[in-house]
GROMACS .gro file of C-alpha atoms in nm:
model
  190
    1MET     CA    1  -0.181  -1.347  -0.984
    2ILE     CA    2  -0.028  -1.261  -0.639
    3GLY     CA    3  -0.293  -1.069  -0.467
    4ARG     CA    4  -0.633  -0.901  -0.511
    5GLY     CA    5  -0.871  -0.664  -0.326
    6ALA     CA    6  -1.184  -0.483  -0.374
    7TYR     CA    7  -1.086  -0.256  -0.632
    8GLY     CA    8  -0.851  -0.498  -0.855
    9GLU     CA    9  -0.576  -0.744  -0.890
   10ILE     CA   10  -0.185  -0.780  -0.826
   11TRP     CA   11   0.042  -0.955  -1.090
   12LEU     CA   12   0.395  -1.089  -1.074
   13ALA     CA   13   0.554  -0.932  -1.370
   14ARG     CA   14   0.939  -0.918  -1.483
   15THR     CA   15   1.098  -0.623  -1.696
   16VAL     CA   16   1.318  -0.678  -2.022
   17THR     CA   17   1.627  -0.657  -1.775
   18GLY     CA   18   1.448  -0.951  -1.551
   19ALA     CA   19   1.378  -0.762  -1.253
   20PHE     CA   20   1.059  -0.849  -1.083
   21ARG     CA   21   0.772  -0.594  -1.019
   22ALA     CA   22   0.436  -0.646  -0.876
   23VAL     CA   23   0.180  -0.466  -1.107
   24LYS     CA   24  -0.244  -0.348  -0.965
   25VAL     CA   25  -0.442  -0.345  -1.233
   26VAL     CA   26  -0.799  -0.165  -1.108
   27TYR     CA   27  -1.085  -0.202  -1.326
   28ARG     CA   28  -1.314   0.083  -1.472
   29SER     CA   29  -1.600  -0.124  -1.333
   30THR     CA   30  -1.523  -0.096  -0.967
   31PHE     CA   31  -1.576   0.291  -0.981
   32GLU     CA   32  -1.909   0.480  -0.929
   33SER     CA   33  -1.863   0.705  -1.246
   34GLU     CA   34  -1.554   0.797  -1.526
   35ARG     CA   35  -1.485   1.118  -1.284
   36THR     CA   36  -1.420   0.898  -1.014
   37PHE     CA   37  -1.197   0.649  -1.179
   38LEU     CA   38  -0.990   0.927  -1.372
   39ARG     CA   39  -0.914   1.103  -1.049
   40GLU     CA   40  -0.827   0.720  -0.909
   41PHE     CA   41  -0.563   0.745  -1.246
   42GLU     CA   42  -0.446   1.117  -1.151
   43GLY     CA   43  -0.388   1.036  -0.804
   44MET     CA   44  -0.167   0.764  -0.893
   45SER     CA   45   0.018   0.988  -1.142
   46ALA     CA   46   0.087   1.279  -0.877
   47PHE     CA   47   0.201   1.033  -0.630
   48GLU     CA   48   0.437   0.826  -0.873
   49PRO     CA   49   0.716   1.113  -0.802
   50ILE     CA   50   0.632   1.132  -0.446
   51SER     CA   51   0.668   0.783  -0.367
   52ARG     CA   52   1.008   0.766  -0.425
   53ALA     CA   53   1.069   1.060  -0.185
   54HIS     CA   54   1.052   0.877   0.106
   55PRO     CA   55   1.192   0.493   0.229
   56GLY     CA   56   0.877   0.414   0.382
   57PHE     CA   57   0.665   0.406   0.064
   58ILE     CA   58   0.658   0.166  -0.184
   59ASN     CA   59   0.801   0.329  -0.518
   60ILE     CA   60   0.578   0.304  -0.779
   61LEU     CA   61   0.747   0.344  -1.079
   62HIS     CA   62   0.489   0.387  -1.403
   63VAL     CA   63   0.113   0.447  -1.421
   64GLY     CA   64  -0.084   0.401  -1.699
   65ARG     CA   65  -0.457   0.377  -1.872
   66THR     CA   66  -0.671   0.223  -2.089
   67ALA     CA   67  -1.039   0.318  -2.130
   68ASP     CA   68  -1.099  -0.010  -1.908
   69TYR     CA   69  -0.874   0.002  -1.613
   70LEU     CA   70  -0.577   0.177  -1.441
   71TYR     CA   71  -0.255  -0.012  -1.377
   72TYR     CA   72   0.089   0.087  -1.184
   73SER     CA   73   0.381  -0.078  -1.161
   74MET     CA   74   0.607  -0.072  -0.825
   75GLU     CA   75   0.906  -0.244  -0.645
   76LEU     CA   76   0.808  -0.610  -0.557
   77ALA     CA   77   0.794  -0.740  -0.187
   78ASP     CA   78   1.026  -0.947  -0.027
   79ASP     CA   79   0.881  -1.292  -0.022
   80HIS     CA   80   0.716  -1.412   0.255
   81LEU     CA   81   0.956  -1.705   0.361
   82ASP     CA   82   1.324  -1.658   0.124
   83GLY     CA   83   1.335  -1.292   0.129
   84ARG     CA   84   1.455  -1.147  -0.223
   85LYS     CA   85   1.507  -1.455  -0.402
   86ILE     CA   86   1.184  -1.504  -0.575
   87ASP     CA   87   1.040  -1.794  -0.750
   88ILE     CA   88   0.755  -1.723  -0.985
   89GLY     CA   89   0.570  -2.048  -0.882
   90SER     CA   90   0.557  -2.011  -0.505
   91TYR     CA   91   0.595  -1.637  -0.478
   92GLU     CA   92   0.375  -1.466  -0.157
   93PRO     CA   93   0.438  -1.128  -0.092
   94ARG     CA   94   0.597  -1.069   0.284
   95THR     CA   95   0.332  -0.825   0.459
   96LEU     CA   96   0.275  -0.806   0.824
   97LYS     CA   97  -0.013  -1.011   0.810
   98THR     CA   98   0.183  -1.306   0.643
   99ASP     CA   99   0.465  -1.238   0.925
  100LEU     CA  100   0.203  -1.224   1.242
  101ALA     CA  101   0.049  -1.501   1.088
  102ARG     CA  102   0.373  -1.702   1.128
  103GLN     CA  103   0.480  -1.524   1.471
  104GLU     CA  104   0.146  -1.424   1.616
  105ARG     CA  105   0.301  -1.104   1.785
  106LEU     CA  106   0.585  -0.915   1.737
  107SER     CA  107   0.840  -0.821   2.013
  108ALA     CA  108   0.826  -0.501   2.218
  109ASP     CA  109   1.130  -0.405   2.025
  110GLU     CA  110   0.979  -0.508   1.683
  111SER     CA  111   0.662  -0.319   1.732
  112ILE     CA  112   0.857   0.037   1.858
  113ARG     CA  113   1.118  -0.053   1.527
  114LEU     CA  114   0.792  -0.099   1.318
  115GLY     CA  115   0.574   0.210   1.485
  116LEU     CA  116   0.886   0.457   1.450
  117SER     CA  117   0.952   0.338   1.068
  118LEU     CA  118   0.554   0.362   1.023
  119THR     CA  119   0.545   0.729   1.182
  120GLU     CA  120   0.765   0.850   0.976
  121ALA     CA  121   0.684   0.738   0.683
  122LEU     CA  122   0.283   0.858   0.766
  123GLU     CA  123   0.425   1.205   0.862
  124ALA     CA  124   0.597   1.247   0.499
  125LEU     CA  125   0.279   1.227   0.362
  126HIS     CA  126   0.068   1.401   0.602
  127LYS     CA  127   0.279   1.702   0.522
  128ARG     CA  128   0.215   1.687   0.158
  129GLY     CA  129  -0.145   1.737   0.260
  130LEU     CA  130  -0.222   1.369   0.191
  131THR     CA  131  -0.361   1.039   0.432
  132HIS     CA  132  -0.377   0.685   0.338
  133ARG     CA  133  -0.696   0.547   0.497
  134ASP     CA  134  -0.630   0.187   0.501
  135ILE     CA  135  -0.363   0.112   0.724
  136LYS     CA  136  -0.360  -0.265   0.813
  137PRO     CA  137  -0.135  -0.545   0.835
  138SER     CA  138  -0.193  -0.652   0.499
  139ASN     CA  139  -0.117  -0.318   0.338
  140ILE     CA  140   0.225  -0.278   0.558
  141ILE     CA  141   0.493  -0.439   0.321
  142PHE     CA  142   0.852  -0.549   0.315
  143SER     CA  143   1.091  -0.477   0.074
  144GLU     CA  144   1.466  -0.540   0.160
  145ASN     CA  145   1.317  -0.617   0.501
  146VAL     CA  146   1.191  -0.248   0.517
  147PRO     CA  147   0.835  -0.172   0.604
  148LYS     CA  148   0.670   0.025   0.366
  149LEU     CA  149   0.300   0.174   0.295
  150ALA     CA  150   0.150   0.025   0.030
  151ASP     CA  151  -0.224   0.009  -0.100
  152ILE     CA  152  -0.117   0.395  -0.222
  153GLY     CA  153  -0.419   0.402  -0.432
  154LEU     CA  154  -0.614   0.457  -0.113
  155VAL     CA  155  -0.406   0.755  -0.063
  156ALA     CA  156  -0.592   1.109  -0.066
  157ALA     CA  157  -0.617   1.435  -0.009
  158SER     CA  158  -0.672   1.511   0.341
  159GLY     CA  159  -1.062   1.557   0.412
  160GLN     CA  160  -1.180   1.370   0.147
  161ARG     CA  161  -1.511   1.171   0.233
  162SER     CA  162  -1.565   0.883   0.042
  163PHE     CA  163  -1.543   0.612   0.280
  164VAL     CA  164  -1.228   0.372   0.271
  165GLY     CA  165  -1.113   0.158   0.525
  166THR     CA  166  -1.112  -0.179   0.683
  167GLU     CA  167  -1.305  -0.252   0.997
  168GLY     CA  168  -1.122  -0.260   1.316
  169TYR     CA  169  -0.890  -0.007   1.178
  170VAL     CA  170  -1.116   0.283   1.104
  171PRO     CA  171  -1.157   0.538   1.399
  172PRO     CA  172  -1.546   0.607   1.463
  173GLU     CA  173  -1.532   0.944   1.328
  174GLY     CA  174  -1.425   0.740   0.967
  175PRO     CA  175  -1.113   0.753   0.749
  176GLY     CA  176  -0.992   1.076   0.567
  177THR     CA  177  -0.752   1.276   0.809
  178PRO     CA  178  -0.421   1.255   0.942
  179ARG     CA  179  -0.510   1.183   1.308
  180ALA     CA  180  -0.723   0.884   1.140
  181ASP     CA  181  -0.443   0.730   1.021
  182ILE     CA  182  -0.280   0.756   1.358
  183TYR     CA  183  -0.578   0.595   1.518
  184SER     CA  184  -0.524   0.329   1.268
  185LEU     CA  185  -0.176   0.316   1.289
  186GLY     CA  186  -0.178   0.232   1.654
  187LYS     CA  187  -0.482  -0.047   1.631
  188LEU     CA  188  -0.230  -0.198   1.394
  189LEU     CA  189   0.081  -0.193   1.636
  190TYR     CA  190  -0.163  -0.273   1.931
   0.00000   0.00000   0.00000
């Protein structure tokens, strides 16, 4: 296991061709009802082709489900120390959170580049009528040194009102709108 969140676990996997992937498993028991579980599955299935439409989205490669869980495989983030060299015994995904743990702050130039890249990704997401709802350092991963929006399972149609988000990054009015995503991005870059 390479990660854990409120909704599931992320595992390091290897395909039959030897390529490494991340697989997120989201358990049915974490949802209030069968309806919300199915809505999450349908949302991920709909997002799968969209994920490949912009370089700022983590690529979702396959979505599936059983009665007890849903899962999706996605491109793997760089290793936080070794980039694309993956050692299964020590792999840890490179995120903005791991970068900040090593260097505390980004330079002004790095912040500007990151901000522009993520703004373009959010614009593409918002043009499709979707919002992310949980932009924070651990949800920005790097793949081949490119920053990407991750934890796409939280993406929702704009205006959807179930509360999702992380304290410190959610605007006072709550998540679920493009403006709220921009607020969260501003907090992240600050």
